[in-house]
Coordinates of C-alpha atoms in Angstrom, one line a residue:
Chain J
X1 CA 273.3 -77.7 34.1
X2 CA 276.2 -76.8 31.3
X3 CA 276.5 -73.0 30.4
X4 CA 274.6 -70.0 31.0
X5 CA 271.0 -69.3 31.0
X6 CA 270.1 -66.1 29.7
X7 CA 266.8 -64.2 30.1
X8 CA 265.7 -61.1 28.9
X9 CA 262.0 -60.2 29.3
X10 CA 262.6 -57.5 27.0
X11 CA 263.8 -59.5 24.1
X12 CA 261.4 -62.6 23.7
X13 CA 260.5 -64.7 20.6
X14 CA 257.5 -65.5 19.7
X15 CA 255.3 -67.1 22.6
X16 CA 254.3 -69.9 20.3
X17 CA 258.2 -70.5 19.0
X18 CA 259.5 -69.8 23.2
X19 CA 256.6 -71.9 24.5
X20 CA 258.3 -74.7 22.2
X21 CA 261.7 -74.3 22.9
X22 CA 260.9 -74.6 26.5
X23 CA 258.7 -77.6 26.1
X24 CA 261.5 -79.3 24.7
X25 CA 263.8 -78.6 27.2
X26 CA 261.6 -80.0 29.9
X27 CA 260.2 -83.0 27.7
X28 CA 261.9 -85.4 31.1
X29 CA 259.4 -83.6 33.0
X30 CA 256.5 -84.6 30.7
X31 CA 257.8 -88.2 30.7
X32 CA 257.6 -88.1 34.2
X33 CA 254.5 -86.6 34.6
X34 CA 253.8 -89.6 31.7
X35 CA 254.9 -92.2 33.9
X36 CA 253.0 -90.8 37.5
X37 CA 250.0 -91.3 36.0
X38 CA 250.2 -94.7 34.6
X39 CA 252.0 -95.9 37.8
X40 CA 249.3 -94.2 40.2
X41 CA 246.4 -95.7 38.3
X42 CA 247.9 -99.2 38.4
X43 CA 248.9 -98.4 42.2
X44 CA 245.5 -97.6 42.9
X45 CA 243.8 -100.9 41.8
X46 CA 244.1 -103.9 42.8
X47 CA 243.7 -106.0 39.1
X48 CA 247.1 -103.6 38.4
X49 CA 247.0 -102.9 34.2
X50 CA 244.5 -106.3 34.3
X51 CA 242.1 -103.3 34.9
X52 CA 242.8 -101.0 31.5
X53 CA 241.8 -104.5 29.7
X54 CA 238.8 -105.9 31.8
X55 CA 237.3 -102.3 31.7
X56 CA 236.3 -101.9 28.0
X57 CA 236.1 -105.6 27.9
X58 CA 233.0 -106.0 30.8
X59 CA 231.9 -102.7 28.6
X60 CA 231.9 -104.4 25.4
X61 CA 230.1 -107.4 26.7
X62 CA 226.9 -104.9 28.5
X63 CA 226.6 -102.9 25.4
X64 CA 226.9 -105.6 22.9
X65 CA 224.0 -106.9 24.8
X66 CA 222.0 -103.9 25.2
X67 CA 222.5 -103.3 21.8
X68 CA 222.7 -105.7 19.2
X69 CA 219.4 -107.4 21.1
X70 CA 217.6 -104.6 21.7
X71 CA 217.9 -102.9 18.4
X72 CA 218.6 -105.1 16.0
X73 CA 221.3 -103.5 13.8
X74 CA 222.6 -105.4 11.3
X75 CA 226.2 -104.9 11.8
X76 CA 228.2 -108.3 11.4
X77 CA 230.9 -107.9 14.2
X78 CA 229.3 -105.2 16.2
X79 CA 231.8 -105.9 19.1
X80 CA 234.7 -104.5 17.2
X81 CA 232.8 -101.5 15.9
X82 CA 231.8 -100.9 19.1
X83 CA 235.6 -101.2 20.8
X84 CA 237.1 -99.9 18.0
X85 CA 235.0 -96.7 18.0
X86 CA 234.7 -96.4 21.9
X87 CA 238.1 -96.7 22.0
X88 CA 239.0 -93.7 20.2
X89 CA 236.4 -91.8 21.6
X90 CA 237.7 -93.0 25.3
X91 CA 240.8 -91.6 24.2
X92 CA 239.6 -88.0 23.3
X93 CA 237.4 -87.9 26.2
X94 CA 239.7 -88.7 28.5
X95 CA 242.7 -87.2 27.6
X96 CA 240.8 -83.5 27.3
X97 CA 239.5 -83.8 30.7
X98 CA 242.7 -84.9 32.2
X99 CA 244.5 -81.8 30.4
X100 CA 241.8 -79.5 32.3
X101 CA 242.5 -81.2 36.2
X102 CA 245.5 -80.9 35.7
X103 CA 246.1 -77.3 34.7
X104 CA 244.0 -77.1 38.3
X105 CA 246.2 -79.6 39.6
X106 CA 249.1 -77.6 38.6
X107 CA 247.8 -74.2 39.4
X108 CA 249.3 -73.8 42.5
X109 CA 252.8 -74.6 41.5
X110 CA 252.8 -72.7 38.1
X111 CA 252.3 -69.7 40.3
X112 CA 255.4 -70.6 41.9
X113 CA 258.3 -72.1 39.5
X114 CA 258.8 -71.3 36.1
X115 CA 257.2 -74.4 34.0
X116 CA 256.5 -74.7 30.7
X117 CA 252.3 -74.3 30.3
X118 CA 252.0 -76.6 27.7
X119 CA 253.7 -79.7 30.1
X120 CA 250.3 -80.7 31.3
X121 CA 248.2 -80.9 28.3
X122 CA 251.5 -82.5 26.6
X123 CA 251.2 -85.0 29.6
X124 CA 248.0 -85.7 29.5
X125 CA 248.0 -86.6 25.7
X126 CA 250.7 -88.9 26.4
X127 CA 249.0 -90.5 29.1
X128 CA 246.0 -90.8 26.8
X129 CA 248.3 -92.7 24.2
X130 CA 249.9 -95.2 26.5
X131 CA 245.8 -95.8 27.7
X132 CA 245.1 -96.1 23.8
X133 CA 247.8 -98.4 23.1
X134 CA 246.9 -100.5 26.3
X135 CA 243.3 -100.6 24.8
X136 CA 244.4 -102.3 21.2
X137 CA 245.2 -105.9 23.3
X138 CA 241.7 -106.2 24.4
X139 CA 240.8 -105.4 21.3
X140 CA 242.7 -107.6 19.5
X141 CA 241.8 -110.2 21.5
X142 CA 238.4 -109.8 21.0
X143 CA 238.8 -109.6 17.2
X144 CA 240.5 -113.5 17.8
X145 CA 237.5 -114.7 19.8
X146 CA 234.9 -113.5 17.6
X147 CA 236.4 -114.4 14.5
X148 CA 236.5 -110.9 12.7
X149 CA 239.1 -110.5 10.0
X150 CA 242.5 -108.6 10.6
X151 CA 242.6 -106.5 8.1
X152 CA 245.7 -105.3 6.2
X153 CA 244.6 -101.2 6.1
X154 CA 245.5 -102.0 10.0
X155 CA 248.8 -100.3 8.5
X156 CA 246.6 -96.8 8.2
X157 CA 246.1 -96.9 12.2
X158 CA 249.3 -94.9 13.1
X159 CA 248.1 -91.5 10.3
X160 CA 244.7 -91.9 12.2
X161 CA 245.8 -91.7 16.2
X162 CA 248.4 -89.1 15.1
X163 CA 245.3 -86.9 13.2
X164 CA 243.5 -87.8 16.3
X165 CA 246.2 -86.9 18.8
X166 CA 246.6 -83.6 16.7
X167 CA 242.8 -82.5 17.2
X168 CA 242.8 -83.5 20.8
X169 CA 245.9 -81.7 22.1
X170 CA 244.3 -78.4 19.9
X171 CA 240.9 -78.6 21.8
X172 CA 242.7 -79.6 25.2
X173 CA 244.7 -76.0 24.7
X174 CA 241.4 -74.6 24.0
X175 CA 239.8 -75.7 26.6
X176 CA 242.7 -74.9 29.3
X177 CA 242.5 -71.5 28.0
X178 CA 239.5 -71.2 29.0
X179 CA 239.3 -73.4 32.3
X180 CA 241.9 -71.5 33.9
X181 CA 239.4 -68.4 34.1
X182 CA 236.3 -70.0 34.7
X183 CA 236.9 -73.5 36.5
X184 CA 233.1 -74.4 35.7
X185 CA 233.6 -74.7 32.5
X186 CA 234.6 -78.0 33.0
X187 CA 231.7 -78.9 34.1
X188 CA 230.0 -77.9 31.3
X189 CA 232.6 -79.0 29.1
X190 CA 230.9 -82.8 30.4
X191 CA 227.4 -82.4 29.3
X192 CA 228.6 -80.8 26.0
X193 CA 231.0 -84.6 25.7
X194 CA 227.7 -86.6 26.6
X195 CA 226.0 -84.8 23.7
X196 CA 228.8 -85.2 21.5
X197 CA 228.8 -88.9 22.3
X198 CA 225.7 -89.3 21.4
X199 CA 225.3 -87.5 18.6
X200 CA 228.7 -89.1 16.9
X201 CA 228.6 -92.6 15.4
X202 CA 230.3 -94.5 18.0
X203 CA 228.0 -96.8 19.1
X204 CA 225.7 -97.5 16.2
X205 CA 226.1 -97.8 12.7
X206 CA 226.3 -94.3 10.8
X207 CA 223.3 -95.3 8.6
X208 CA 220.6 -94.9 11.2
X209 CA 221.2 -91.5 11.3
X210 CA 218.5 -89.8 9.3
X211 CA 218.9 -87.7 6.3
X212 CA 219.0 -84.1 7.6
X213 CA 221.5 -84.8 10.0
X214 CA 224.2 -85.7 7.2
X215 CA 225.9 -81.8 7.3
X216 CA 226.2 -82.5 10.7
X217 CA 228.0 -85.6 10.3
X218 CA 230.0 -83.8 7.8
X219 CA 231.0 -81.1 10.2
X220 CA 232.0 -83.1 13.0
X221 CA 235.5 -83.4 13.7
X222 CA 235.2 -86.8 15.7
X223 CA 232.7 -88.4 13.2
X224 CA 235.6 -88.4 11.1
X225 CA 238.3 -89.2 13.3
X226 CA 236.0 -92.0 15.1
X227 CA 235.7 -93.4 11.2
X228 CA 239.7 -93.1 10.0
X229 CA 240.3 -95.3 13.5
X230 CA 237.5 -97.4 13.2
X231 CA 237.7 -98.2 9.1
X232 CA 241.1 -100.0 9.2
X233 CA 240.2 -102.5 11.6
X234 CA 236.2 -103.0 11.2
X235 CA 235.9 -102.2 7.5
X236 CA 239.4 -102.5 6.2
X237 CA 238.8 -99.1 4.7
X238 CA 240.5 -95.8 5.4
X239 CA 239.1 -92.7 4.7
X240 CA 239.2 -91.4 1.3
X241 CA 242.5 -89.1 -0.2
X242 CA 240.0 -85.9 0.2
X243 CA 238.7 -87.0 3.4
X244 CA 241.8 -87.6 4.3
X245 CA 243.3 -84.0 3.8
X246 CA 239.8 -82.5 5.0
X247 CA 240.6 -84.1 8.4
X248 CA 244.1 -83.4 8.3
X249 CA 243.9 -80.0 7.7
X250 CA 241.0 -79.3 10.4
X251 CA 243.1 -81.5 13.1
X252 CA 245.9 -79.1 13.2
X253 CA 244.1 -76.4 12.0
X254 CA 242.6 -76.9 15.4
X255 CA 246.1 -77.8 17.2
X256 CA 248.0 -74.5 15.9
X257 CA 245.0 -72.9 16.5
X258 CA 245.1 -74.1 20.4
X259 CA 248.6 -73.7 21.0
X260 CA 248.3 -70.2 19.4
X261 CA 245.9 -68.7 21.8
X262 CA 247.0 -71.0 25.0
X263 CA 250.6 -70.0 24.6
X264 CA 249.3 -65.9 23.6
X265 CA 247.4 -65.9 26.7
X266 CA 249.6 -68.3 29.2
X267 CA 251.5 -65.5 31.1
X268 CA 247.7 -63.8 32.1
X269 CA 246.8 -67.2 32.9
X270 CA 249.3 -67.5 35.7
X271 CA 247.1 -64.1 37.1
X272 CA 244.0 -66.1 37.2
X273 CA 245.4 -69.7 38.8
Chain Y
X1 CA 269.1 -46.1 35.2
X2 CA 269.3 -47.5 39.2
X3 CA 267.0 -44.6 40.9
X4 CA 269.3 -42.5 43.1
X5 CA 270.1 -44.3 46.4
X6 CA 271.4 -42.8 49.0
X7 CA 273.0 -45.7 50.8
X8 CA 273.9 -47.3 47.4
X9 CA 277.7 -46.7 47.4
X10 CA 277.8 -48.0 50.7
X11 CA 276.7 -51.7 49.3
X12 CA 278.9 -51.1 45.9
X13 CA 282.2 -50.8 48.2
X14 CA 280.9 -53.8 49.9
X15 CA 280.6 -55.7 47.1
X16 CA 284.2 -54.4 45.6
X17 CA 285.4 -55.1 49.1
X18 CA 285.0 -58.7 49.3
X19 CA 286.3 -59.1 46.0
X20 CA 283.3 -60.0 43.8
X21 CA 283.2 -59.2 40.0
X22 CA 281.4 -56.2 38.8
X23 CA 279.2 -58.0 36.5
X24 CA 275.8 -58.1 37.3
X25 CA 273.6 -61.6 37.0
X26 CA 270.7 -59.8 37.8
X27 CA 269.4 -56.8 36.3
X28 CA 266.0 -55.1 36.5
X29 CA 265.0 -51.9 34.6
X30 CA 262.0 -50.4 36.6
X31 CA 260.0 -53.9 36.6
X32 CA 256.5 -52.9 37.6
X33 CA 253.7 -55.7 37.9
X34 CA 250.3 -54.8 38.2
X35 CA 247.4 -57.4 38.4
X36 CA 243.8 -56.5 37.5
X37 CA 242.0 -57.7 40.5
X38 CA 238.1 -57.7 40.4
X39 CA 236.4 -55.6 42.5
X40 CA 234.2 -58.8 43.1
X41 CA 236.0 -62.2 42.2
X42 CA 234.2 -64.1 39.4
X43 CA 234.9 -67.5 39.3
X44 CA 232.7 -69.0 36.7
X45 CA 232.0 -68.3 33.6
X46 CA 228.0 -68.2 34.0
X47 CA 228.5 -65.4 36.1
X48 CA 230.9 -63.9 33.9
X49 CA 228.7 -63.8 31.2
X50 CA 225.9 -62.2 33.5
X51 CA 227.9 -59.7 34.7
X52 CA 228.9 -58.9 31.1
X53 CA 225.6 -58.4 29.4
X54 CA 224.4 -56.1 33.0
X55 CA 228.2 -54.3 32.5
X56 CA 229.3 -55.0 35.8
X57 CA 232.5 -56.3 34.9
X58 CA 234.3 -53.4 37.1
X59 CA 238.0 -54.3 37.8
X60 CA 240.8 -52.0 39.8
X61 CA 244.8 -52.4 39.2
X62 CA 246.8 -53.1 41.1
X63 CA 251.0 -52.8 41.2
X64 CA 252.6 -55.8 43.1
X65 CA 255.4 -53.9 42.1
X66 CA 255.9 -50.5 40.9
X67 CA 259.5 -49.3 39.0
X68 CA 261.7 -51.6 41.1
X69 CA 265.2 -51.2 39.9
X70 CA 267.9 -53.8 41.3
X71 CA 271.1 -54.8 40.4
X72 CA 273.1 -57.9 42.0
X73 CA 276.3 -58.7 41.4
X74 CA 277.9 -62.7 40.9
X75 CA 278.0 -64.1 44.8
X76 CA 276.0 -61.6 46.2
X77 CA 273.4 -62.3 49.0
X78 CA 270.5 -59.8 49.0
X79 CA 268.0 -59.6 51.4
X80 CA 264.7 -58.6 50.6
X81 CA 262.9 -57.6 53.8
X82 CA 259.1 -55.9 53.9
X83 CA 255.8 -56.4 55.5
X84 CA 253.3 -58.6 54.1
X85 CA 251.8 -58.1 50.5
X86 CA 255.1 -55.7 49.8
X87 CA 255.8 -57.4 46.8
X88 CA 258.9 -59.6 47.9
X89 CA 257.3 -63.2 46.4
X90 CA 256.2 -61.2 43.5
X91 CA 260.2 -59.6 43.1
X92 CA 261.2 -63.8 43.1
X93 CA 258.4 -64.9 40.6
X94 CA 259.5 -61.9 38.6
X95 CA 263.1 -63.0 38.3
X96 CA 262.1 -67.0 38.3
X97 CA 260.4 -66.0 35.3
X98 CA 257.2 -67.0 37.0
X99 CA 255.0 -63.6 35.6
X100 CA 256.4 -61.5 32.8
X101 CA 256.8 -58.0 34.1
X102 CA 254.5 -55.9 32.8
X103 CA 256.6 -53.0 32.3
X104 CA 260.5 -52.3 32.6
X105 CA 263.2 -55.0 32.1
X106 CA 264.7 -58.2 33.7
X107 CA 267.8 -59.4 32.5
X108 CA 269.0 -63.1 34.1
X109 CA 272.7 -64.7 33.6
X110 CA 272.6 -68.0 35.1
X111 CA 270.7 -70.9 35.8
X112 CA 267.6 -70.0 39.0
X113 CA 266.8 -72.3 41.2
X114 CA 264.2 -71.6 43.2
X115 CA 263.7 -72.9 46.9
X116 CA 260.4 -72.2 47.8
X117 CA 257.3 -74.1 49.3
X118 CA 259.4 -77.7 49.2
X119 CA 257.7 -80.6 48.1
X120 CA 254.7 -78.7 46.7
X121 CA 255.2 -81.5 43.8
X122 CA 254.9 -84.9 45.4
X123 CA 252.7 -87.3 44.8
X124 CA 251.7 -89.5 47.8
X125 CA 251.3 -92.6 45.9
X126 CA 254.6 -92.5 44.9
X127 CA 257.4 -93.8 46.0
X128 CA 260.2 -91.6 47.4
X129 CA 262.9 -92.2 44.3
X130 CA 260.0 -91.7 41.6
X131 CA 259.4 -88.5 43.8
X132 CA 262.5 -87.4 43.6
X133 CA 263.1 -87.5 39.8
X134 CA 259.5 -86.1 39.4
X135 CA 260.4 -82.8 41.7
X136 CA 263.7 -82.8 40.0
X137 CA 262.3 -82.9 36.6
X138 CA 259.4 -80.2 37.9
X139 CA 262.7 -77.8 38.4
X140 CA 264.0 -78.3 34.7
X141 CA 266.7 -81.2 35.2
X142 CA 266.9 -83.8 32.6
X143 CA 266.3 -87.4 34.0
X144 CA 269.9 -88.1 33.7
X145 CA 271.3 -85.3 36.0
X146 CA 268.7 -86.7 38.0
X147 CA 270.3 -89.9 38.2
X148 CA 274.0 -88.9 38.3
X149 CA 273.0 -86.5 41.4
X150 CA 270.2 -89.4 42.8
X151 CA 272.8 -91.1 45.5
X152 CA 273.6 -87.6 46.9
X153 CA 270.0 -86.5 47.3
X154 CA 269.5 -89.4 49.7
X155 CA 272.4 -89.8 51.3
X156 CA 271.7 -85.5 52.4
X157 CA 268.0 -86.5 53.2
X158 CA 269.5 -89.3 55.1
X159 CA 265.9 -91.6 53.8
X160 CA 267.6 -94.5 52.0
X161 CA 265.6 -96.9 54.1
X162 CA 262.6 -95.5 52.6
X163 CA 263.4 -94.7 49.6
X164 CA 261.1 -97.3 48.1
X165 CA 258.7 -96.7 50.1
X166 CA 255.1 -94.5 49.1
X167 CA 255.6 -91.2 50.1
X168 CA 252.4 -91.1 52.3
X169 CA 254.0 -93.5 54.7
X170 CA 256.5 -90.0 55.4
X171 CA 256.7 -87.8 58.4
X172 CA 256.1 -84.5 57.3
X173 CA 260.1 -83.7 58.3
X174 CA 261.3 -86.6 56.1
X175 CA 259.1 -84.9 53.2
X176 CA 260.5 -81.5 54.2
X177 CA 264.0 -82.9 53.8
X178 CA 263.8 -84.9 51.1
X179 CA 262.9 -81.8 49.3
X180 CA 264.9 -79.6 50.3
X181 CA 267.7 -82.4 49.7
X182 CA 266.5 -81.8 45.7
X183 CA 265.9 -78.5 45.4
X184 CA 269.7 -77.9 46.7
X185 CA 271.0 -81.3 44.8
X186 CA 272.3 -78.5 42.4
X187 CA 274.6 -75.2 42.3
X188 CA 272.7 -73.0 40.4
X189 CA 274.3 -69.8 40.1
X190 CA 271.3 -68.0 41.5
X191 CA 269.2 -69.2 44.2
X192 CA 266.1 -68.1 45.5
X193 CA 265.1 -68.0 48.7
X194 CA 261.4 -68.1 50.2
X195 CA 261.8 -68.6 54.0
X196 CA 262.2 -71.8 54.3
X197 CA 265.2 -72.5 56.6
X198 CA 263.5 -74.1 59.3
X199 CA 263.3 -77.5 57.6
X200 CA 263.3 -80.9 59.5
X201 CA 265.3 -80.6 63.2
X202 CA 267.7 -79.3 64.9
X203 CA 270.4 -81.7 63.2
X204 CA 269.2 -81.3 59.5
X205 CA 269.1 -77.8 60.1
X206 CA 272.4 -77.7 60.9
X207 CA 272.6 -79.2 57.6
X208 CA 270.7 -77.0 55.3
X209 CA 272.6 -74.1 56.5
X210 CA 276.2 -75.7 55.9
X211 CA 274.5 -76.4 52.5
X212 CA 273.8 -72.7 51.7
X213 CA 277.5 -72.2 53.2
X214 CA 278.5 -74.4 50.5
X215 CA 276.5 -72.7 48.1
X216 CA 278.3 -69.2 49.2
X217 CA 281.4 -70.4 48.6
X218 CA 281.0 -71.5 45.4
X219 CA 279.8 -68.0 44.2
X220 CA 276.0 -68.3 44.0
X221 CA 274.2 -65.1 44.0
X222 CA 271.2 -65.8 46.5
X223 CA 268.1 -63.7 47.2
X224 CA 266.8 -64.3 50.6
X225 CA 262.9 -62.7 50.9
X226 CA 262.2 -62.2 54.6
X227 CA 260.1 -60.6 57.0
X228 CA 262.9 -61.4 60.1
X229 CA 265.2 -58.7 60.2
X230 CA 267.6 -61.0 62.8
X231 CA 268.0 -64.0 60.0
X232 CA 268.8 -61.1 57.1
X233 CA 271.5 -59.7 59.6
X234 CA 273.2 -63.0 60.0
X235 CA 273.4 -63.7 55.8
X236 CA 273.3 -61.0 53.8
X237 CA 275.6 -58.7 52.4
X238 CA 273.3 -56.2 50.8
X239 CA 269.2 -55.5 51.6
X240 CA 266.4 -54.2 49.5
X241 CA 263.4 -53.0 51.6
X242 CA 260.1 -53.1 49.9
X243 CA 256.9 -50.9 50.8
X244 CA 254.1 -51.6 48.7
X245 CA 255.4 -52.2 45.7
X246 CA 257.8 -49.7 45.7
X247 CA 261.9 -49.6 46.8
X248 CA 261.7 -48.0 50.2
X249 CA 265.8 -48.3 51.1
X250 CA 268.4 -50.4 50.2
X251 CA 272.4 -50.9 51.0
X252 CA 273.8 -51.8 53.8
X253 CA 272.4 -54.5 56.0
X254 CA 272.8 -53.1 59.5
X255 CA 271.5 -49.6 58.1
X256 CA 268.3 -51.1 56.3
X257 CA 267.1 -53.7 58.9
X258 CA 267.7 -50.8 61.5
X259 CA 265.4 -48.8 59.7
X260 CA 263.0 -50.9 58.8
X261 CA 262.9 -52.0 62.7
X262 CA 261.9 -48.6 63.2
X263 CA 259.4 -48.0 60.9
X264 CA 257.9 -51.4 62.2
X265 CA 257.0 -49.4 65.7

């Protein structure tokens, strides 16, 4: 290391501005921590990365089934709404939960070296991305065996993962904030995702939904998140300029929001781990 | 603003003595630390929120560390000796930046590394080299001082046959020295020390301590926390006895460790 460190517990910044200055200095270790988890989930298997594709592949295939036979929805292409939509939804799941085990994960050593709080939610949004981006090749390729159009709003997918990435880190900070008090909140946190699930769009077309339930639709953050992800390559729609900045706003609404209270409250945290 | 020592010249004319510069690296201003502790743990939130509405939520302080005030000087070795629960890991997290005191000051100048608990960052799965640049990473190096530093890492832990190899497929010495072999891959100019010297065997050992030799000669300031009076005698210049919490003695090593051999009878 070049130069001199210099700490002074009496003259901090801001945790929010500190917390970022530190994450930046240690974004290796979040690249690492990045790359651990892709290579320990490919160790693990045997099918290697075959697995991230066969997975929402065999998926697709039972729930098509289930679904389009058993219910009847008249949705042309219901394979890709279905990937397209579980896919993002995979992604928030997934990721939020991962931030939580490994704040546990971590516990033990952020009582005993001086690491940056925010390194394991950071992480585990990466990891979520690389999953997400790994996800798109099934997808595509399902999109070419069915016949679906490509659609040129395709171009809007980036705006949508990055408002999506934005809400998820902000609840994943939440959520730690919380998890590193009371570990069965996790737990909880679970049944609350299975009731989100269902209640969200993902699997069947918005229109079923009856009536009354329409403020809730409005109100949900991953209704809309599910749809700016989903509209590009299903509909070859994006959401609409309002809905657009209504989403915006509330994704890092939430994600300053998150980072505010995680990184106000991460030095008490390190009491509780 | 050091509380009045008695035996404090004694360790100032040591320091003078063998030539060190006056500036300190480390500085602490009264640093007390005091953690609310539950008189019942609660470890989930449905009994939180029980005990809440019934108002049970009844909580006691208490101070890991109470108005410490320490200064160490560039290439000093402290020793930091006490029984149990005296506060000496707490005095290292405190100055590794681990807690936040919550009152007084800490003032750092330099780069800390600690050396504590080795290894506690592995992952079996791995192999040895991503290991390696994941623990290195874990202590704040970029990836490239990583890999300008990776051939001396192995060649100190002596593992380059299995470097490629998972980590679970280690003895729990070659885990012990392959990090200790990171956490010492660098000079930091302070270095904190956990009792952890008895790494690996006889040879490697040998090793480790020509390694913090090394590290003494090029001026690092190290603070060694201990509860073995014998190994503070044969490093340290200077020691700090803690009693709960509190600054029982410091100065000069054969003084403190004398008394504090006393008090232990």
């Amino acid at each position: 290391m070049v130069g001199e460190v210099i700490y002074d517990s009496a003259r901090r910044p801001p945790p929010f501005w500190e917390e970022w200055i530190a994450l930046w200095a240690y974004r290796d270790l979040v690249r690492q921590l990045v790359a651990r988890d892709i290579k320990v989930r490919y160790k693990r298997s045997a099918l290697g990365v075959a697995w991230s594709m066969l997975n929402p592949l065999l998926m697709m295939v039972v729930l098509t089934l289930v679904f389009s036979h058993l219910f009847r929805w008249n949705l042309p292409n219901y394979p890709v709404y279905l990937l397209a939509g579980t896919t993002l939804w995979n992604f928030f799941a997934q990721t939020t939960t991962l931030a939580t085990q490994y704040l546990v994960w971590g516990g033990s050593l952020l009582t005993r070296i001086y690491v940056p709080r925010t390194v394991f939610a950071v992480s585990a949004l990466g990891t979520g991305l690389v999953n997400l981006a790994l996800t798109l090749i099934p997808l595509g390729l399902i999109m070419l065996v069915t016949g679906a159009p490509f659609h040129l709003t395709m171009v809007f997918l980036p705006l949508a993962v990055i408002l999506a990435a934005a809400f998820t880190l902000g609840v994943s900070l939440l959520l730690s904030s919380v998890a590193a008090v009371f570990p069965d909140i996790i737990e909880m946190y679970q049944v609350i995702l299975t009731a989100w699930y269902f209640l969200t769009p993902v699997f069947y077309p918005t229109e079923i939904l009856p009536a009354q339930y329409s403020l809730w639709l409005t109100l949900n953050p991953m209704h809309h998140l599910v749809s700016a992800f989903r509209g590009p390559i299903y509909a070859g729609s994006f959401l609409s300029p309002t809905g657009f900045l209504a989403t915006a706003i509330l994704a890092v609404g939430v994600l300053g929001l998150g980072w505010l209270i995680f990184t106000a409250r991460a030095d008490k945290l390190i009491y509780r781990l | 603003m050091m509380k009045p020592d008695r035996t404090l010249p004694a360790a100032v004319h040591l320091a003078s003595e063998a030539g060190l510069t006056t500036e300190p690296v480390i500085r602490l201003d009264s640093v007390s630390v005091c953690f609310r502790v539950p008189l019942e743990p609660i470890r989930s939130f449905k009994e939180y929120a029980i005990r809440r509405i019934r108002g049970q939520l009844d909580s006691r302080e208490v101070w890991a560390l109470k108005d410490v005030s320490l200064e160490v000087k560039r290439g000093e070795i402290l020793g930091i000796i006490g029984r149990n629960g005296s506060g000496k890991s707490t005095l290292l997290r405190v100055i590794a930046r681990v807690l936040r005191p919550t009152s007084g000051r800490v003032r750092i100048n330099g780069r800390v590394a600690p050396l504590l608990e080795l290894g506690g960052g592995f992952h079996p799965e791995l192999t040895g080299r991503e290991n390696v640049f994941l623990n290195a990473t874990l202590l704040g190096y970029s990836q490239r001082e990583v890999a300008a530093r990776f051939d001396w890492i192995v060649d100190f832990a002596e593992l380059w046959e299995f470097i490629d190899a998972p980590l679970r497929t280690y003895s729990t010495g070659m885990v012990a020295r392959l990090g200790f072999a990171v956490a010492t891959a660098w000079e930091p100019e302070i270095l904190l020390v956990d009792e952890v010297l008895a790494v690996g065997d006889q040879a490697f050992q040998k090793k480790c301590q020509a390694r913090l030799a090394e590290f003494r000669r090029a001026e690092t300031t190290i603070l060694l926390v201990s509860h073995n009076p014998q190994l503070v005698r044969g490093l340290c210049g200077r020691v700090l006895w803690l009693d709960s919490g509190r600054v029982r003695a410091s100065g000069d090593t054969d003084t403190i460790t004398a008394l504090y051999e006393e008090g232990m009878c």
